[in-house]
């Protein structure tokens, strides 16, 4: 069964099965019924973390250091708890910005820097190459082991020529499969559904086969866990296996190893690919947080038993502990199990290689080659060639190159050390990304220069303290390099920098590289300024959990939708480009997806779609070549941000102010109107008074002059004229008095002597005073003033003034023949009421309105000009109003007029007096 | 040479004084008490000069002046009399076609002189 041909056939069959699963997964995805949209599939895909290192290497490590293999699995378990914060944020950010690799993530965070992206890609490739070579070594060694069965002694490594080295063919075959798996299409999201399905499947295969071997050893070869441990304890070197301080690790070693694996579970390119890029739904994390550690537990349960079992079984037989897992079944003649185990190991190795190679090729093409091409021949590249083929070709070439590099490292440095050690070198390499990435998502102050400095220095230290020594151990560098340092400078000895002793190689390297990396990252970031793009990207990343959308504002430029569509089409094909833009248009409700001006958000969207294919930094360049963009300086960005917040504040302020202004304006207008009115009234008043004063003065002057100039005037004429003069002086006096009176009352300067007065008495007094006037007019005055009308609080003189005014008016206007005037005193609604009725011609409605105005007198239609100043009624009304009453007139034209006024009774007590009838 | 003078004013005492002055100078006088009467009197009495008070009932002096001029009484001399003496009133009167504007209280001598001048009397 373990013939080479059979083994080969079985291997290819298995790989074919994986491929079939992948193909099926892709087909289902295209049909819309994705099979990987389950959290359990997601969690299983994360188990690509377990490679042949886990399958073979941990047993090897356990055989030499006991539980010293554990930190590598403790780390991820601990990290799983932190995933909720760290990984979720990374996933959120990556989805929002269509980030497709670690290099893309770092580049995007630090202002879409192509330099940084390229550096990360280089570090990743260099760092992972040892890891890949580890897989190649595992496959080829286990294959050899199978071939030489039942002899399980470690194959002696003879220097084989290139063409007969199985590892080379393994590398090439793996390259071919990787290309088939991952580079058939250029997807905007860089997702490979089929691949994820295949990986999940192979995780199950790994677990099942390992557990099978474990059970076989524990329960088949031995009598259970207890038996294994007992038998192992009897071994000479057993003690060190059961203590934590085994080998050269120590507590410090444990710490560094745990930290390393904590970082690796997120930062390894293949882990980033399956955990972030291939993630379908953020919520799948919830299940993965406990499912993945469970998987690790399950696959590690039998590591120690197998190791101890192997030690016991192969004591002194020179079997490489790394391959106990396979050797044990072979030694016991379990060929079928052995083949299964081989396939399990193959599965673990190929899973890793495929995913890692795909991830690395994406990084290399997006962040190394494309930017370089763009920079070198921008004009040529942006012309309408089929760039899709170019990008795919670059990726395929990269995959082959990486695998060949892995093979090369295997030849140069991979024979000597244990599998685990090689793997840890890679872990330490990717750990250099930690400050830039973790700092990038939690600290807005991290700058591009800081990241560059930290990454570059950390990588350099890593290369110096880990990579070179590995070459040295394989004989490519003299031993003295390790022992005494370069050029004999002991302080620079790669494994004891500056005399630091007591740490194993990995811990030592981690200490120095992290020190330099973090130190420079923080230090340079604090000292350097961020560009505008960095600033906005930093905010986007760190605030990923807070901010729903951002960034579209911070762009000014003009682009046409047609141009953008053409650009997109060159990378994803015309149909997909059209679909993408149509989807965007329908989502955002814009019909103008045909040659119109594109707004900032559309440009960003297209840029993101492109980034899926060629990386964020390159996408930026391509889009910039299409749109006329105005680069924004940092001040401008800050300005725009400030402006926006200021504008918001100002507009609120403005609203408030304008409301206040409206209110004030309305008030002002009203006041102005009132003032105008008053002004007009004042003008009128002054004008009228002037006229009224001048009129009597005119005749006074005229007659005075006449009398002076005509001494021979007849006596009767002289008398007549003088009498007129005297009359006019009286008229003048009356007018002046009244004007003054009215002014005083109106301005509130009059003095009021309020006392309780008896209206009946006042009326009778007034009647007596005007008796003469009535006699002259030959008119009759009748007074009905009953007793018992309560006292009124008023100024007696003023009330008398009113009465005189009303009575004299009545006398003037009553009928010429048999004129009658009647005065009545009564009580009405708690007030005293006086009516003065005449039987004159009455007043028109207009007159009734007009007579209370100053200087206006009723009866303009009358031929005889009435006497009087025209101020009497206004004054009377003012007086009555001031005393708390009302004065009005009621009249029917042709049947006299009645002037009435009321005054409130002193105590509001009605005496119940009814107006008397007569 | 004497002439006919129409006195249009609603204040009786002023009318008496002006009438005396005009008669003393030998002019023939007629009196109108309001604007309507004044217009009618111009038709019937055919004066050479009108002493026109502004503040009259039923048509004020401005209206009368305007109408007279509009009706073609261009040779008629019109002297406006008023107690209102603001510049704007004077301008208005002159613009409406008055030949002179006298404010009250007036000097009798001045008034007589004005009338004489307008009627072409040399005295």
XYZ file of C-alpha atoms in Angstrom, chain A residues 169-608:
440
model
C 8.500 19.063 -7.439
C 6.354 19.422 -4.402
C 6.856 23.166 -4.637
C 5.969 23.246 -8.292
C 2.894 21.117 -7.863
C 1.742 23.248 -4.998
C 2.313 26.323 -7.100
C 0.141 24.912 -9.832
C -2.653 24.094 -7.417
C -2.454 27.486 -5.808
C -2.764 29.178 -9.154
C -5.769 27.078 -9.933
C -7.356 27.774 -6.616
C -6.820 31.447 -6.362
C -6.101 33.233 -9.600
C -8.824 32.312 -11.977
C -10.616 35.568 -11.461
C -10.040 39.069 -10.316
C -12.685 39.758 -7.792
C -13.284 43.202 -6.366
C -13.592 41.768 -2.893
C -10.772 39.278 -3.278
C -12.947 36.605 -1.832
C -12.615 33.019 -2.789
C -15.612 31.176 -1.551
C -14.553 27.839 -2.930
C -11.186 28.144 -1.300
C -12.751 28.763 2.076
C -14.902 25.675 1.673
C -11.878 23.591 0.782
C -9.937 24.938 3.741
C -12.747 24.179 6.132
C -12.860 20.677 4.771
C -9.173 20.187 5.168
C -9.326 21.490 8.726
C -11.692 18.654 9.482
C -9.395 16.201 7.769
C -6.457 17.409 9.832
C -8.357 17.082 13.047
C -9.781 13.681 12.279
C -6.527 12.133 11.189
C -4.585 13.556 14.093
C -7.139 12.398 16.587
C -7.121 9.017 14.903
C -3.385 8.687 15.333
C -3.673 9.965 18.854
C -6.248 7.432 19.760
C -4.237 4.720 18.105
C -1.160 5.579 20.114
C -2.861 6.232 23.408
C -5.313 3.427 23.429
C -3.854 1.122 20.862
C -0.187 1.104 21.679
C -0.608 1.951 25.308
C -3.255 1.510 27.896
C -4.612 5.021 27.964
C -3.284 8.373 29.094
C -2.153 7.136 32.459
C -0.165 4.348 30.946
C 1.642 6.616 28.543
C 2.656 9.062 31.203
C 3.801 6.352 33.551
C 5.917 4.720 30.942
C 7.395 8.048 29.901
C 8.214 8.973 33.446
C 10.489 6.023 33.554
C 12.678 7.539 30.865
C 15.966 9.115 31.857
C 15.342 12.642 30.619
C 11.744 12.502 31.665
C 11.896 15.137 34.360
C 12.551 18.007 32.147
C 9.569 17.099 30.066
C 7.173 17.660 32.860
C 8.443 20.934 34.054
C 7.774 24.207 32.496
C 11.378 25.141 32.470
C 12.194 22.582 29.865
C 14.967 23.175 27.376
C 15.960 26.741 27.007
C 12.594 28.364 27.244
C 12.141 29.471 30.831
C 9.245 31.638 31.962
C 10.414 34.505 29.848
C 10.432 32.247 26.867
C 6.872 31.233 27.539
C 5.868 34.864 27.702
C 7.418 35.763 24.405
C 6.100 32.667 22.683
C 2.595 33.315 23.877
C 2.810 36.913 22.760
C 4.183 35.845 19.405
C 1.378 33.446 18.721
C -1.194 35.957 19.901
C 0.037 38.334 17.252
C 0.483 35.654 14.617
C -3.111 34.478 14.774
C -4.132 37.898 13.419
C -1.120 39.079 11.488
C -0.130 36.064 9.443
C -1.135 36.829 5.876
C -3.152 33.639 5.595
C -4.921 34.365 8.870
C -5.731 37.883 7.716
C -7.032 36.421 4.494
C -9.426 33.922 6.091
C -10.330 35.929 9.158
C -10.797 39.364 7.604
C -10.906 39.261 3.842
C -12.965 36.124 3.500
C -15.232 37.066 6.379
C -18.816 37.168 5.276
C -20.488 38.447 8.366
C -19.001 40.178 11.353
C -21.268 38.219 13.616
C -19.607 34.959 12.691
C -16.917 36.091 15.091
C -19.215 35.325 17.968
C -19.075 31.619 17.283
C -15.465 31.598 16.201
C -14.386 33.064 19.509
C -15.091 29.808 21.275
C -15.143 27.303 18.427
C -11.613 27.993 17.308
C -9.999 27.543 20.735
C -12.044 24.369 21.031
C -10.540 23.105 17.814
C -7.064 23.907 19.052
C -7.749 22.075 22.247
C -9.010 19.046 20.390
C -6.067 18.880 18.076
C -3.585 19.343 20.882
C -4.990 16.860 23.304
C -2.969 14.009 21.878
C 0.250 15.860 21.223
C 1.861 14.984 24.486
C 0.731 11.362 24.516
C 2.050 10.863 20.989
C 5.319 12.500 21.872
C 5.792 10.488 24.990
C 4.659 7.364 23.239
C 7.184 7.969 20.524
C 9.935 8.577 23.020
C 9.134 5.366 24.735
C 8.736 3.371 21.566
C 11.688 4.745 19.687
C 14.046 5.213 22.546
C 17.453 5.472 21.078
C 16.309 4.557 17.586
C 17.270 7.846 16.063
C 13.826 8.713 14.842
C 13.198 12.374 14.264
C 10.675 13.387 16.902
C 9.092 15.750 14.399
C 7.760 12.752 12.578
C 6.663 10.534 15.447
C 3.126 11.069 14.220
C 3.849 9.183 11.045
C 6.578 6.908 12.318
C 4.491 5.269 14.952
C 1.809 3.863 12.619
C 4.455 2.805 10.131
C 6.450 1.046 12.833
C 3.367 -0.767 13.961
C 2.509 -1.840 10.457
C -0.615 0.232 10.271
C -0.186 1.119 6.631
C -3.651 2.448 6.070
C -3.405 4.662 9.102
C 0.001 5.776 7.991
C -1.304 6.796 4.613
C -4.150 8.614 6.273
C -1.722 10.430 8.501
C 0.398 11.341 5.531
C -2.634 12.739 3.795
C -3.545 14.629 6.946
C -0.122 16.156 7.039
C -0.274 16.887 3.353
C -3.599 18.520 3.918
C -2.232 20.705 6.659
C 0.733 21.738 4.577
C -1.115 22.402 1.351
C -3.803 24.379 3.102
C -1.226 26.669 4.530
C 0.758 27.009 1.342
C -2.192 27.736 -0.860
C -3.775 30.363 1.326
C -0.491 31.951 2.259
C 0.703 32.059 -1.332
C -2.531 33.601 -2.509
C -2.423 36.218 0.214
C 1.199 37.008 -0.516
C 0.654 37.207 -4.251
C -2.200 39.639 -3.717
C 0.057 41.797 -1.622
C 2.920 41.649 -4.034
C 0.825 42.445 -7.060
C -1.216 45.192 -5.424
C 1.401 46.842 -3.295
C 4.709 46.125 -4.949
C 4.419 45.462 -8.639
C 1.428 47.554 -9.645
C 2.618 50.720 -7.922
C 6.054 50.242 -9.445
C 4.525 49.781 -12.876
C 2.313 52.761 -12.443
C 5.164 54.895 -11.343
C 7.414 53.750 -14.149
C 5.127 53.929 -17.101
C 1.984 55.630 -16.028
C 0.933 56.695 -19.464
C 1.305 53.298 -21.026
C -0.430 51.450 -18.264
C -3.454 53.668 -18.146
C -4.152 53.307 -21.781
C -6.895 50.961 -22.724
C -5.153 47.673 -22.386
C -6.510 44.655 -20.712
C -5.100 45.228 -17.308
C -6.971 42.344 -15.854
C -4.748 39.871 -17.620
C -1.703 41.799 -16.506
C -2.663 41.698 -12.863
C -3.529 38.009 -12.959
C -0.255 37.270 -14.681
C 1.641 39.147 -12.030
C -0.078 37.166 -9.343
C 0.609 33.825 -10.901
C 4.222 34.707 -11.375
C 4.415 35.770 -7.770
C 3.015 32.487 -6.544
C 5.566 30.511 -8.459
C 8.332 32.792 -7.277
C 7.316 32.525 -3.647
C 7.187 28.800 -3.737
C 10.535 28.639 -5.403
C 11.898 30.973 -2.765
C 10.490 28.653 -0.162
C 12.250 25.799 -1.793
C 15.445 27.820 -1.962
C 15.306 28.589 1.730
C 14.640 24.932 2.394
C 17.806 24.053 0.525
C 19.864 26.766 2.154
C 18.755 26.793 5.726
C 15.906 24.440 6.261
C 17.549 21.113 6.833
C 19.080 21.723 10.155
C 16.708 23.210 12.658
C 13.485 21.757 13.970
C 10.252 22.603 12.262
C 9.021 24.692 15.126
C 12.039 26.875 15.187
C 11.662 27.693 11.535
C 8.049 28.561 12.095
C 8.862 30.843 14.984
C 11.166 32.841 12.770
C 8.212 33.609 10.531
C 6.063 34.445 13.503
C 8.611 36.952 14.654
C 8.634 38.525 11.211
C 4.898 39.120 11.013
C 4.908 40.289 14.601
C 6.673 43.391 13.314
C 3.375 44.519 11.847
C 1.818 44.667 15.283
C 2.762 48.216 16.344
C 1.747 49.712 13.013
C -1.538 47.855 12.839
C -2.638 47.787 16.451
C -1.400 51.314 16.909
C -3.115 52.258 13.699
C -6.543 51.180 14.793
C -6.424 52.607 18.273
C -4.212 55.664 18.052
C -4.975 58.479 15.644
C -1.557 59.910 16.199
C 0.315 57.130 14.440
C 1.881 58.586 11.345
C 3.212 57.100 8.160
C 6.736 58.086 9.005
C 6.417 56.453 12.394
C 5.137 53.264 10.822
C 7.880 53.287 8.236
C 10.539 53.806 10.845
C 9.182 51.178 13.205
C 8.582 48.581 10.546
C 11.852 49.124 8.816
C 13.903 49.020 11.981
C 12.018 46.066 13.425
C 12.448 44.121 10.239
C 16.128 44.912 10.140
C 16.608 43.734 13.696
C 14.596 40.602 12.944
C 16.685 39.828 9.897
C 19.852 40.383 11.838
C 18.928 38.414 14.932
C 16.955 35.564 13.391
C 17.363 35.239 9.678
C 21.127 35.547 9.474
C 21.770 33.144 12.297
C 19.626 30.563 10.513
C 21.825 30.935 7.456
C 24.810 30.749 9.684
C 23.717 27.493 11.236
C 23.333 25.957 7.869
C 26.842 26.817 7.045
C 26.362 29.721 4.676
C 27.966 32.102 7.091
C 30.996 31.378 9.271
C 30.380 30.329 12.814
C 32.447 33.164 14.098
C 29.700 35.449 12.875
C 27.429 34.020 15.491
C 29.927 33.616 18.264
C 31.855 36.805 18.171
C 29.714 39.092 16.079
C 30.517 40.708 12.747
C 34.056 41.818 12.386
C 34.681 40.587 15.899
C 32.452 43.166 17.575
C 30.995 41.174 20.406
C 28.335 43.708 21.273
C 26.779 43.145 17.887
C 26.646 39.383 18.152
C 23.350 38.533 16.483
C 22.108 36.361 19.271
C 23.434 38.374 22.140
C 23.014 41.962 21.111
C 24.638 44.326 23.507
C 25.495 41.488 25.780
C 21.961 40.411 26.531
C 22.260 36.850 27.808
C 19.931 34.277 29.156
C 17.271 34.448 26.477
C 16.654 31.957 23.786
C 16.986 33.072 20.197
C 13.360 33.888 19.644
C 12.862 35.773 22.863
C 16.024 37.699 22.298
C 15.062 38.632 18.777
C 11.531 39.559 19.833
C 12.778 41.719 22.646
C 15.103 43.783 20.512
C 12.927 44.015 17.449
C 9.851 45.010 19.440
C 11.832 47.512 21.430
C 13.125 49.177 18.318
C 9.854 48.865 16.433
C 7.550 50.248 19.103
C 10.041 52.839 20.204
C 10.538 54.265 16.742
C 6.875 54.014 15.840
C 5.765 56.012 18.836
C 8.725 58.372 18.841
C 8.682 59.250 15.159
C 4.895 59.498 15.113
C 4.967 62.022 17.897
C 7.556 64.064 16.054
C 6.119 63.998 12.579
C 3.099 65.612 11.041
C 0.347 63.856 9.248
C -0.673 64.682 5.728
C -4.264 65.491 4.960
C -4.994 62.027 3.628
C -3.389 60.403 6.663
C -5.433 62.496 8.970
C -8.700 61.538 7.405
C -7.716 57.889 7.130
C -6.644 57.804 10.760
C -10.002 59.167 11.796
C -11.767 56.637 9.566
C -9.858 53.738 11.090
C -9.858 54.630 14.737
C -13.453 55.763 14.704
C -14.611 52.759 12.689
C -17.034 51.705 15.372
C -18.455 55.160 15.747
C -18.654 56.763 12.413
C -21.131 55.420 9.894
C -19.709 57.142 6.857
C -17.076 59.683 6.270
C -14.480 60.896 3.922
C -16.569 61.794 0.919
C -16.548 65.434 1.936
C -12.824 65.719 1.912
C -12.407 65.660 -1.815
C -12.685 68.246 -4.434
C -12.459 67.551 -8.061
C -14.408 66.751 -11.130
C -14.838 63.491 -12.912
C -17.247 62.067 -15.370
C -19.114 58.905 -14.623
C -18.254 57.498 -18.036
C -14.527 57.857 -17.377
C -14.840 56.152 -14.043
C -16.818 53.319 -15.546
C -14.236 52.820 -18.275
C -11.482 52.734 -15.706
C -13.279 50.200 -13.600
C -14.045 48.088 -16.642
C -10.389 47.710 -17.457
C -9.886 45.804 -14.250
C -13.111 44.000 -13.599
C -14.544 43.736 -17.060
C -17.188 45.903 -18.696
C -20.135 43.921 -17.487
C -19.122 43.941 -13.848
C -18.255 47.594 -13.999
C -21.622 48.451 -15.454
C -23.360 46.315 -12.851
C -21.442 47.888 -10.011
C -22.223 51.428 -11.087
C -25.853 50.622 -11.762
C -26.133 49.089 -8.316
C -24.612 52.199 -6.826
C -26.942 54.447 -8.781
C -30.031 52.576 -7.737
C -28.854 52.554 -4.138
C -28.255 56.248 -4.099
C -31.097 57.262 -6.318
C -29.051 59.084 -8.918
C -30.079 58.650 -12.478
C -27.054 60.352 -13.815
C -24.887 57.313 -14.301
C -24.210 58.163 -17.899
C -21.510 60.668 -18.605
C -22.643 63.098 -15.957
C -20.436 64.641 -13.370
C -19.590 62.180 -10.645
C -19.851 63.341 -7.087
C -17.302 62.709 -4.391
C -19.099 59.663 -3.073
C -19.232 57.929 -6.412
C -15.533 58.520 -6.952
C -14.805 57.042 -3.544
C -16.986 54.081 -4.318
C -15.185 53.402 -7.584
C -11.868 53.813 -5.863
C -12.865 51.215 -3.318
